[in-house]
Coordinates of C-alpha atoms and ligand atoms in Angstrom, one line a residue:
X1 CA -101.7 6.6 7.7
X2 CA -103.3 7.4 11.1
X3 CA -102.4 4.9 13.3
X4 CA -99.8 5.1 16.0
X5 CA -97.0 3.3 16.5
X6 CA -97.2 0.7 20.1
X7 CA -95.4 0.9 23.4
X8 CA -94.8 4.6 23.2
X9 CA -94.4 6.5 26.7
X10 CA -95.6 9.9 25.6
X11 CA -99.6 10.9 26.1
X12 CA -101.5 10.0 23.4
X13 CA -102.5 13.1 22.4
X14 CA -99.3 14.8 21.7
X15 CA -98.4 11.1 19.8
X16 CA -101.1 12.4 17.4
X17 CA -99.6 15.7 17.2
X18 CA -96.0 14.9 16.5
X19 CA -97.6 12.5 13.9
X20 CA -99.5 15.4 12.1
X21 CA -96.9 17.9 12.2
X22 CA -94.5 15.3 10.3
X23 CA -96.8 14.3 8.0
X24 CA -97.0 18.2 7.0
X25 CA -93.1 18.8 7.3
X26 CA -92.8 15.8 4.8
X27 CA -95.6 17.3 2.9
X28 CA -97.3 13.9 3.3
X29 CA -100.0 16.5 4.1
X30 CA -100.1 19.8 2.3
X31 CA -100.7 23.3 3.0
X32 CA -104.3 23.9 2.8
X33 CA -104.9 20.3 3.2
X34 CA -108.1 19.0 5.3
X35 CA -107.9 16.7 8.2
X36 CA -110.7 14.2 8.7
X37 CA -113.2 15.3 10.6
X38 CA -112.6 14.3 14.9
X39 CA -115.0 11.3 15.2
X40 CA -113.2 9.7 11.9
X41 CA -109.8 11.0 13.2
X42 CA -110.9 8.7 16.8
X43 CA -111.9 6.2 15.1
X44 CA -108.8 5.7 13.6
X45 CA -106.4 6.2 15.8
X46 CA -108.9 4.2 18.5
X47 CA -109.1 6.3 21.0
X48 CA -112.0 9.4 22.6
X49 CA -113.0 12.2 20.5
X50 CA -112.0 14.4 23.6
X51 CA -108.0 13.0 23.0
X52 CA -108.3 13.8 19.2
X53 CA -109.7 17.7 20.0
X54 CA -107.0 17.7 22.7
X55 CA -104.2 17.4 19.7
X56 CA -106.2 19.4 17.4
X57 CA -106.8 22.4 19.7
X58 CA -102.9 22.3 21.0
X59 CA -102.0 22.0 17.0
X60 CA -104.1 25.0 16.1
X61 CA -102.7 27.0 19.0
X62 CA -98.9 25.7 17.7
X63 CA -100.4 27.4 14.3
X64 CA -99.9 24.3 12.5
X65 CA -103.7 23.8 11.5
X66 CA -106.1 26.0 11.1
X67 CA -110.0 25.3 12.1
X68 CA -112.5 26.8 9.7
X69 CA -116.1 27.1 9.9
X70 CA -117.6 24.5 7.4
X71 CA -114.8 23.4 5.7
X72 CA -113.4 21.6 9.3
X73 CA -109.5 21.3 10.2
X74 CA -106.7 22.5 7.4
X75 CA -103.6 22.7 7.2
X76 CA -102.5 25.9 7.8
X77 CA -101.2 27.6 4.6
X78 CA -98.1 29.8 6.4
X79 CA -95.5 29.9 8.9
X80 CA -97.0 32.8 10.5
X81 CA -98.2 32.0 14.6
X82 CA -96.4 28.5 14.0
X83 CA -94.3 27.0 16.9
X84 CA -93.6 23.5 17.8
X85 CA -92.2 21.8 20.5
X86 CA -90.2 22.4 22.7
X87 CA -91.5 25.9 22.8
X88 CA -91.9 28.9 25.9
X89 CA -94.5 30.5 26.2
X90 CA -93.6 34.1 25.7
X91 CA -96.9 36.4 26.5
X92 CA -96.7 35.0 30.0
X93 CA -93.2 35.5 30.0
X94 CA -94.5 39.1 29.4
X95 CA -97.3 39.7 31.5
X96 CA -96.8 41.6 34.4
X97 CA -99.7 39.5 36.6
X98 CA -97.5 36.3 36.3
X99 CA -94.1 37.8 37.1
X100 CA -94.8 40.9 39.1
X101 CA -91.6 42.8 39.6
X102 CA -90.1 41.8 43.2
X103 CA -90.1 45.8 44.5
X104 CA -87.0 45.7 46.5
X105 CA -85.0 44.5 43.6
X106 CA -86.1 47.4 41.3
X107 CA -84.7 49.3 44.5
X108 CA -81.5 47.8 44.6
X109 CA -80.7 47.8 41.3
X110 CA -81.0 51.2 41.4
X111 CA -78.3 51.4 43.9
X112 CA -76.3 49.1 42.5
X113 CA -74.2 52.0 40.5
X114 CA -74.3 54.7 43.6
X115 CA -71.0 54.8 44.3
X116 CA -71.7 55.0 48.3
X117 CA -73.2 51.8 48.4
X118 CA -71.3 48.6 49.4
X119 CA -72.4 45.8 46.7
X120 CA -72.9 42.3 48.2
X121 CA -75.5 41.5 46.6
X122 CA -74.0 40.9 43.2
X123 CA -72.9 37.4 42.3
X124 CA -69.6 37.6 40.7
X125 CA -66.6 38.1 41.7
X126 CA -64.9 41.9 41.8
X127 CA -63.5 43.2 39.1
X128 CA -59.6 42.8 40.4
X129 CA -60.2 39.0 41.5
X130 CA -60.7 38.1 38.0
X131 CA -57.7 36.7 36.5
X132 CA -56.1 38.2 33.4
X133 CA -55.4 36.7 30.4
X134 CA -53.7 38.2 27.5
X135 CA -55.5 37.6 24.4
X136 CA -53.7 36.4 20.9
X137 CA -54.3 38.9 18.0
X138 CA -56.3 37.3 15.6
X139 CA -57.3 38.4 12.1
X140 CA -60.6 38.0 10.4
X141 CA -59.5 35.1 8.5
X142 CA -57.9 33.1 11.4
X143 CA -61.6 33.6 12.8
X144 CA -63.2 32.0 10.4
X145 CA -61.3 29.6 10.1
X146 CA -61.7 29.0 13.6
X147 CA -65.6 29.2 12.8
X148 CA -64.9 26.1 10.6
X149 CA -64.2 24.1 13.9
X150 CA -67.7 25.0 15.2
X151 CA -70.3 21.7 15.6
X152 CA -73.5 21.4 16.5
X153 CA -72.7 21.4 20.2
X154 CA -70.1 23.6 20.3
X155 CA -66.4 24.9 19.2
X156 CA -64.6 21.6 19.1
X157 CA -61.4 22.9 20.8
X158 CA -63.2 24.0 24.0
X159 CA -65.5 20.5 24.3
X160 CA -62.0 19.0 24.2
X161 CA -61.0 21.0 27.0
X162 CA -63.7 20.9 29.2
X163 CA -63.5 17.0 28.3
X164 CA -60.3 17.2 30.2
X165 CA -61.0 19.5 32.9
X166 CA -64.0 17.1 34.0
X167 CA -61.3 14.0 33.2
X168 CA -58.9 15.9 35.7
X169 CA -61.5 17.4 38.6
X170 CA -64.3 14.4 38.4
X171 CA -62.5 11.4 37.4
X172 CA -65.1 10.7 34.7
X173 CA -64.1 10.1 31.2
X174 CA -66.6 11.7 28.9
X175 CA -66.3 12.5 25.3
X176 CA -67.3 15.3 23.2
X177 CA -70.3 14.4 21.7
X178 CA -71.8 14.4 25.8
X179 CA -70.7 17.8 26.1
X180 CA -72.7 20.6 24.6
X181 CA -71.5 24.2 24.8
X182 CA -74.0 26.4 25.9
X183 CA -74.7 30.5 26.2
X184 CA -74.1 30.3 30.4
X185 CA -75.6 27.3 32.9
X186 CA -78.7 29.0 32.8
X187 CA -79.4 28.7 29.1
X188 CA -78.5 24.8 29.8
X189 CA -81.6 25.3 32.0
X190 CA -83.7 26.7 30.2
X191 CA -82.8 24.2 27.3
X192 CA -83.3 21.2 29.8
X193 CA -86.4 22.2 31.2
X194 CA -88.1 23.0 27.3
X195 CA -86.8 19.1 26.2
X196 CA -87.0 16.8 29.3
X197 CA -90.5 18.6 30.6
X198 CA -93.9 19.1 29.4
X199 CA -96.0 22.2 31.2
X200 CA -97.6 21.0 34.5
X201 CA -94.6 18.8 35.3
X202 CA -92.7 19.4 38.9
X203 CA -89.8 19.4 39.8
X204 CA -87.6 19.4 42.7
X205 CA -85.4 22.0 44.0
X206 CA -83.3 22.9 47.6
X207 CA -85.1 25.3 49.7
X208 CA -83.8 28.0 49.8
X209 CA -82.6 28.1 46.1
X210 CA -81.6 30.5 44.3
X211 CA -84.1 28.9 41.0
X212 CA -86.9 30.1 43.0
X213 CA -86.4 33.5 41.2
X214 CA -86.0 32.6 38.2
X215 CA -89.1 33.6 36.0
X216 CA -88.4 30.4 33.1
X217 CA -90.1 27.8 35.3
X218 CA -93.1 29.5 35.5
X219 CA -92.7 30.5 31.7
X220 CA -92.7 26.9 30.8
X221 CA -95.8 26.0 33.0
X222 CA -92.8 24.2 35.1
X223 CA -93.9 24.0 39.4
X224 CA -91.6 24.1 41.5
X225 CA -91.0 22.9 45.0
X226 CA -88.3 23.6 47.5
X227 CA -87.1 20.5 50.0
X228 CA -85.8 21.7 53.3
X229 CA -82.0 21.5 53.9
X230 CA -80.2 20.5 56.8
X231 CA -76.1 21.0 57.5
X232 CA -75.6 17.9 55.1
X233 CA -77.8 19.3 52.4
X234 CA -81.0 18.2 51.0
X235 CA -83.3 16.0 53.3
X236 CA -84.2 13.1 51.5
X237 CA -86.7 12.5 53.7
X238 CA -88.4 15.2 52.8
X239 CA -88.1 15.0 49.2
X240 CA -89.3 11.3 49.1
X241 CA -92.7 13.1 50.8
X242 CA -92.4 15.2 47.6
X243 CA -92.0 13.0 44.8
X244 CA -94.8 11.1 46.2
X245 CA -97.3 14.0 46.4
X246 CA -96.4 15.9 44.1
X247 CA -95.1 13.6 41.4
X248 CA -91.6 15.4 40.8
X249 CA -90.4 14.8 37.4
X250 CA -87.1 16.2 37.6
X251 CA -84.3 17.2 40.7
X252 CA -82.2 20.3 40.5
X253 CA -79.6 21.3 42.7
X254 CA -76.7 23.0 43.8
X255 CA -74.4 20.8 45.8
X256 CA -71.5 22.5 46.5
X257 CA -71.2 25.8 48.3
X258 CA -74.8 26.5 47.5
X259 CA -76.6 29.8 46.1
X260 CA -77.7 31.1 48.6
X261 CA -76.6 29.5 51.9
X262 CA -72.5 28.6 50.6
X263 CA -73.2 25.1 51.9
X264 CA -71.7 22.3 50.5
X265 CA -73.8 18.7 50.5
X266 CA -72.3 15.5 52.2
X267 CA -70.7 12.8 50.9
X268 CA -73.5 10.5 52.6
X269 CA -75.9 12.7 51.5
X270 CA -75.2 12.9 48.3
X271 CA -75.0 8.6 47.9
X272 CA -78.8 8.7 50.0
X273 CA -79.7 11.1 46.8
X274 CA -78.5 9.1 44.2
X275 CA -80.4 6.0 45.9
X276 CA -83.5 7.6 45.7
X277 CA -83.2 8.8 42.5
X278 CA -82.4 5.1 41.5
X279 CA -85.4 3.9 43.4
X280 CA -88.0 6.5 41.6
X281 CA -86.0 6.5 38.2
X282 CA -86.1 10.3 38.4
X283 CA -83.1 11.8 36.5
X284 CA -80.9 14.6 38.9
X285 CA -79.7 18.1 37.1
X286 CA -76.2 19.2 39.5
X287 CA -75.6 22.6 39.0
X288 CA -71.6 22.7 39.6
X289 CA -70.8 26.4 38.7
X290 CA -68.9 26.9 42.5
X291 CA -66.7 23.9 42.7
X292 CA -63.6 25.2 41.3
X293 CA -63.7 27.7 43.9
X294 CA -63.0 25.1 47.2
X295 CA -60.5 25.4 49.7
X296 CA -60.4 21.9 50.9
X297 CA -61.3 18.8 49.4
X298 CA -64.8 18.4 48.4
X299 CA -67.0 15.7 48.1
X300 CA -67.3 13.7 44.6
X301 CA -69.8 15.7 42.4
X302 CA -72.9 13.8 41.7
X303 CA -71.8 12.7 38.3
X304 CA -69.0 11.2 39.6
X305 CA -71.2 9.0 41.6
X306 CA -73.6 8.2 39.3
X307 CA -72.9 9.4 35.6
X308 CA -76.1 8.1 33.9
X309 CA -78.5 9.5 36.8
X310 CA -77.0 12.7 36.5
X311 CA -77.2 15.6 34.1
X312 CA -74.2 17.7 35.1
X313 CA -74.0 21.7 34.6
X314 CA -70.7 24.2 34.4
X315 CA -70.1 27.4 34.0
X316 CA -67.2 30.2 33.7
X317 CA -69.4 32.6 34.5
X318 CA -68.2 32.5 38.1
X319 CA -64.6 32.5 37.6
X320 CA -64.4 34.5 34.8
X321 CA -67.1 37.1 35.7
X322 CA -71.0 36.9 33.5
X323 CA -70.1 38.7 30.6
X324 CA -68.7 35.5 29.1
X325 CA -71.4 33.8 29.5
X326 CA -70.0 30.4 28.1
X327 CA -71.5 27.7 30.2
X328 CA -72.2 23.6 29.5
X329 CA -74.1 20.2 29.8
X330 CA -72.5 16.9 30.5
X331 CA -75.1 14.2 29.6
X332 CA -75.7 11.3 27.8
X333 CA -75.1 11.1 24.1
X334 CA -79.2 10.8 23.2
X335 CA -79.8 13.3 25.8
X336 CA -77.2 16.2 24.3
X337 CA -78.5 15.2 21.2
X338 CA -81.7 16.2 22.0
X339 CA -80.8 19.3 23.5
X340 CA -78.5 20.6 20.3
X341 CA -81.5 19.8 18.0
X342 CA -83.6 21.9 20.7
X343 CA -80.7 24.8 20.8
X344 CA -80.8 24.7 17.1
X345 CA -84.1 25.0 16.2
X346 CA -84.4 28.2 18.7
X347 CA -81.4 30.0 17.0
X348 CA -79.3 29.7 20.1
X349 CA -76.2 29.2 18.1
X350 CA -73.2 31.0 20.0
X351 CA -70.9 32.9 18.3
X352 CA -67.1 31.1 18.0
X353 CA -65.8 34.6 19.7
X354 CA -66.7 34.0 23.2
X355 CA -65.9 30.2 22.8
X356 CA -62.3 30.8 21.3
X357 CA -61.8 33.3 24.5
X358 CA -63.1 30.8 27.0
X359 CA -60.6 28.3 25.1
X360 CA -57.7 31.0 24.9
X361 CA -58.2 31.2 29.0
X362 CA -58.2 27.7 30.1
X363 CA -55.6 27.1 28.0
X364 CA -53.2 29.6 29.5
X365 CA -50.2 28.3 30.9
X366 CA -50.6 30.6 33.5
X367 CA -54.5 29.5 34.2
X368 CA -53.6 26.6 37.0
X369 CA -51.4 29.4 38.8
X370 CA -54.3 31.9 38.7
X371 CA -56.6 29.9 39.4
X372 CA -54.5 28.4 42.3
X373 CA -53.9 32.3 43.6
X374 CA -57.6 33.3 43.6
X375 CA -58.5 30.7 45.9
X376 CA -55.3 31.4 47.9
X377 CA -57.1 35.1 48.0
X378 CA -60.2 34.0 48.5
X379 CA -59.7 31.7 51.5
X380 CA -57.9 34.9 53.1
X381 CA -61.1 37.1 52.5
X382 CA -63.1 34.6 54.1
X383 CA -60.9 34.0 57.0
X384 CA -60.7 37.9 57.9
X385 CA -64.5 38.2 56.9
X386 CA -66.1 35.4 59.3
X387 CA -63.3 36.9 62.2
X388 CA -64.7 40.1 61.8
X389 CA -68.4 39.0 61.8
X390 CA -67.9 38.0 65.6
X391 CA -68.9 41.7 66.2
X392 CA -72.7 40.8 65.2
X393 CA -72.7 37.0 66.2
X394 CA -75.3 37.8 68.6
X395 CA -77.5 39.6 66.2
X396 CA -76.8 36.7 63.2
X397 CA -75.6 32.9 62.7
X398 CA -73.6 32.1 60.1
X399 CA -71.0 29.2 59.6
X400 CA -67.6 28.6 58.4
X401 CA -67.1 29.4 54.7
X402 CA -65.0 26.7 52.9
X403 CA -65.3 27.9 49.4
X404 CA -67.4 29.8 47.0
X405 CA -68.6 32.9 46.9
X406 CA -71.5 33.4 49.2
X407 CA -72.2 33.1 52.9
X408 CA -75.9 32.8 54.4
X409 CA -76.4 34.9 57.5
X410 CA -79.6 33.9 59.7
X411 CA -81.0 36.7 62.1
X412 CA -81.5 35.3 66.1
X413 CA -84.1 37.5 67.5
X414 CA -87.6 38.1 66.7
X415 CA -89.6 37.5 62.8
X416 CA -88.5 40.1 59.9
X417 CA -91.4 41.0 57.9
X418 CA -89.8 42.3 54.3
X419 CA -90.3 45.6 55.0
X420 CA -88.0 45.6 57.6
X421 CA -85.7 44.6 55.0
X422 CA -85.6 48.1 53.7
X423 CA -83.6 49.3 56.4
X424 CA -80.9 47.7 54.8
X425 CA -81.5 49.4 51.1
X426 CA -81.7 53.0 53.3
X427 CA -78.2 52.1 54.8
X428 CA -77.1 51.6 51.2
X429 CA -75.7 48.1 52.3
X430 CA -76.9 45.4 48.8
X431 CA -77.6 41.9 50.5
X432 CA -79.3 39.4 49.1
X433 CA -82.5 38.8 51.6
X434 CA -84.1 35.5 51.6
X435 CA -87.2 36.3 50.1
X436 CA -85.8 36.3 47.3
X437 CA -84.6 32.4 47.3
X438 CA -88.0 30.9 49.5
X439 CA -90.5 31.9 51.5
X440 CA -88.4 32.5 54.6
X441 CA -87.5 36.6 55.3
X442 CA -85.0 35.8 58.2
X443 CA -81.8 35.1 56.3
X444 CA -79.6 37.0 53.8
X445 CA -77.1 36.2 51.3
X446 CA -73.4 38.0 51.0
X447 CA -71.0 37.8 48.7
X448 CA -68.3 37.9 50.8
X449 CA -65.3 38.1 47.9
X450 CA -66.1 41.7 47.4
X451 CA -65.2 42.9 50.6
X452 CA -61.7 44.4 50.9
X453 CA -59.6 45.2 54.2
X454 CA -61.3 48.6 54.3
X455 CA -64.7 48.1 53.1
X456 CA -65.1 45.3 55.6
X457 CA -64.9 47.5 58.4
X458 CA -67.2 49.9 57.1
X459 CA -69.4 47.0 56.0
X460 CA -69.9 45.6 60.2
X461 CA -70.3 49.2 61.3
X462 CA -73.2 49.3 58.7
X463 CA -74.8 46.0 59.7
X464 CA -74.1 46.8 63.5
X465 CA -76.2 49.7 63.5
X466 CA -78.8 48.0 60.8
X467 CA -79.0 45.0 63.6
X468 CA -79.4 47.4 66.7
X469 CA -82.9 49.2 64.4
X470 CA -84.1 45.9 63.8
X471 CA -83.9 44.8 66.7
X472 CA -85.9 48.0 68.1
X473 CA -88.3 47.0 65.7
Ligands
PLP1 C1 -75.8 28.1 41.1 C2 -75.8 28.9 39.9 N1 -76.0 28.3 38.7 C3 -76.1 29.0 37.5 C4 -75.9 30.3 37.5 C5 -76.0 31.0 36.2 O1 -74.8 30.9 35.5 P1 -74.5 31.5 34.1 O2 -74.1 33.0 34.3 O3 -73.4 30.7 33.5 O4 -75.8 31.5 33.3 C6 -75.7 31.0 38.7 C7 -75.5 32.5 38.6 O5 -75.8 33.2 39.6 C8 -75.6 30.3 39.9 O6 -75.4 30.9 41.0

């Protein structure tokens, strides 16, 4: 009964774990139950006392087992305190120390419904760039019968279509049981980070990155680590440096038109990337929510290139504005497997409303055409928007937008501290400064799309006479 089974590749300890909490979920061992004492428990399983109290102490922390003076290690007689894995850790989640509030946020939130301010800091398209859809009526029975075509990973109808979708945009064939339907790309995050990593693991992402601000890294114990871009994207150089020192478990990026910077990674880039990952075996997470949005050709997404290396993310979020939140995970069969046990057993089940909406939409006759006129509008805005931004191009670089939603604009003159930053909140102009994806405080983010013909103008005014202070400064 306690011996382990050979040639696994997880620790030891957590071996011993898994192995004790089945034995009490198949009642093999029962509640109140006592464990052998350590030294036995080593001996038998063959290994130091100090991996057996490892297991034990993580097990009575998971509130499977319960340690009691005199009478040793039990098994615990509730549910009460009991998690298992994959599980987040949500006191620090909670804890101000670990994820103090970033102060000029709090600001601008606060702005963000003053009707004087100009809003680029928000990522989503305007309200009147989103196309409409009219919905069918539907009664309460043709809902749940439409419930009935809910799986494990998803309302069937919509895996179908986003089967397509990726058959039509990616040239990859994939089949419904690699697709899992999840609440928005970052719950596919979150979900990948709590099954495919283990607290104290790294991982990889661009620098700057719009991850960095995201508190359910550092929730799950995850470190992160940003690799310098250039104009092709990522350097691998830099991230070879990385996975050597740091031992990075995992990649994570954006590759086309980037949040923050817009930028869009090279082809060549992108087959250097997939090399690498080859030669360390380290599995890649693309986070494709932008590349609907492109005005030219773009390069082949990462899963296109390498389907097995690549974990692939999507989202409507962008397209159809957050409050859908209907996102997904293209992966391999064991993988999404994985992940829908994972979903299930933290209640993320999503309701079939928002899925039989997101299915209604792409469905549309009419979607192709809108989706083809959005980016007819959106190349437009970004035409006028980079012309007019020749009025500060001595104050701020910025490049060419070629899709997407954001461009990245890069101050010339001397270093911004972040309090300089606040000139911008007192203007009531909402950017997104680069503090809040990296280190670096020189650079913002804008959402161009939300500029109009007259808010633009008013928009450059504001930024000429935000430039001319800072540079007094
Ligand atoms: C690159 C990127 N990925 C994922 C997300 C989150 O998407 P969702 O709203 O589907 O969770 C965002 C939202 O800002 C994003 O910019």
């Amino acid at each position: 009964m306690w011996e382990l089974s050979e040639n696994k590749s997880t620790p030891i300890y957590q071996q011993i774990m898994e192995q004790i909490i089945t034995y009490i979920q198949d009642g093999t061992l029962q509640p109140g139950d006592r464990l052998p004492a350590e030294r036995k428990l080593a001996d038998y399983y063959q290994v130091n006392r100090s991996t057996v109290v490892h297991a034990l102490d993580e097990l009575v922390s998971l509130g499977w087992v319960l340690r009691r003076q005199g009478s040793g290690t039990v098994v615990n007689e509730g549910n009460w305190g009991r998690s298992t894995i994959p599980r987040v850790d949500w006191r620090s989640l909670f804890t101000q120390e670990s994820h103090p509030k970033e102060p000029f946020l709090e600001k601008l939130q606060q702005l963000l419904n003053d009707p004087e301010a100009v809003d680029l800091y928000s990522g989503e398209l305007p309200l009147n760039l989103i196309p409409d859809f009219r919905f069918p009526s539907y009664t309460w029975e043709e809902l749940l019968l439409e419930e009935r075509k809910q799986s494990p990973l998803g309302y069937r109808p919509l895996q179908q279509v986003i089967c397509q979708r990726i058959k039509a945009d990616q040239k990859i064939e994939v089949s419904s049981d690699q697709v899992l339907i999840t609440s928005g790309a970052q719950q596919a995050m979150f979900l990948l980070l709590q099954v495919m990593l283990q607290s104290g693991d790294s991982v990889a992402i661009e620098d700057p990155s719009f991850l960095y601000s995201l508190p359910i890294f550092a929730t799950a114990g995850i470190k992160l680590y940003g690799v310098e871009m250039d104009k092709e994207g990522m350097r691998i150089d830099k991230l070879e440096q990385l996975i050597l020192t740091k031992k990075i478990k995992l990649i994570i990026l954006n590759p086309t038109f980037q949040n923050p910077t817009g930028s869009t990674m090279s082809k060549k880039r992108r087959n250097e990337l997939i090399e690498l990952s080859r030669k360390y075996q380290l599995p890649i997470v693309e986070d494709e929510v932008f590349s609907e949005m492109n005005f030219d050709e773009i390069p082949p997404s990462l899963k296109e290139l390498a389907s097995h290396q690549v974990i692939h993310l999507g989202s409507l979020s962008k397209i159809f504005g957050s409050s859908i939140k209907i996102g997904w995970i293209v992966a391999d069969r064991d993988l999404i497997q994985r992940l829908s046990e994972a979903k299930q057993m933290m209640d993320f089940s999503i309701s079939v409303f928002p899925q039989v909406i997101a299915h209604t939409a792409l469905t549309d006759p009419r979607f192709e055409q809108n989706q083809k006129d959005l980016v007819v509008e959106l190349e437009q805005r970004a035409a006028a928007f980079i012309e007019a931004a020749q009025v500060v191009a001595e104050d701020w670089d910025f490049s060419a937008i070629d899709g997407g939603i954001y461009v990245y604009f890069t101050w010339r003159h001397q270093k911004l501290t972040r309090t300089d930053w606040e000139i911008f909140l007192r203007e009531k102009l909402l950017i997104a400064p680069a503090f809040l994806f990296s280190n670096d405080t020189m650079a913002m983010r804008v959402n161009y799309t939300r500029l109009t013909e007259g808010t633009r103008e008013q928009f450059f005014l504001k930024l000429q006479t935000i430039s001319k202070e800072l540079r007094r400064n």
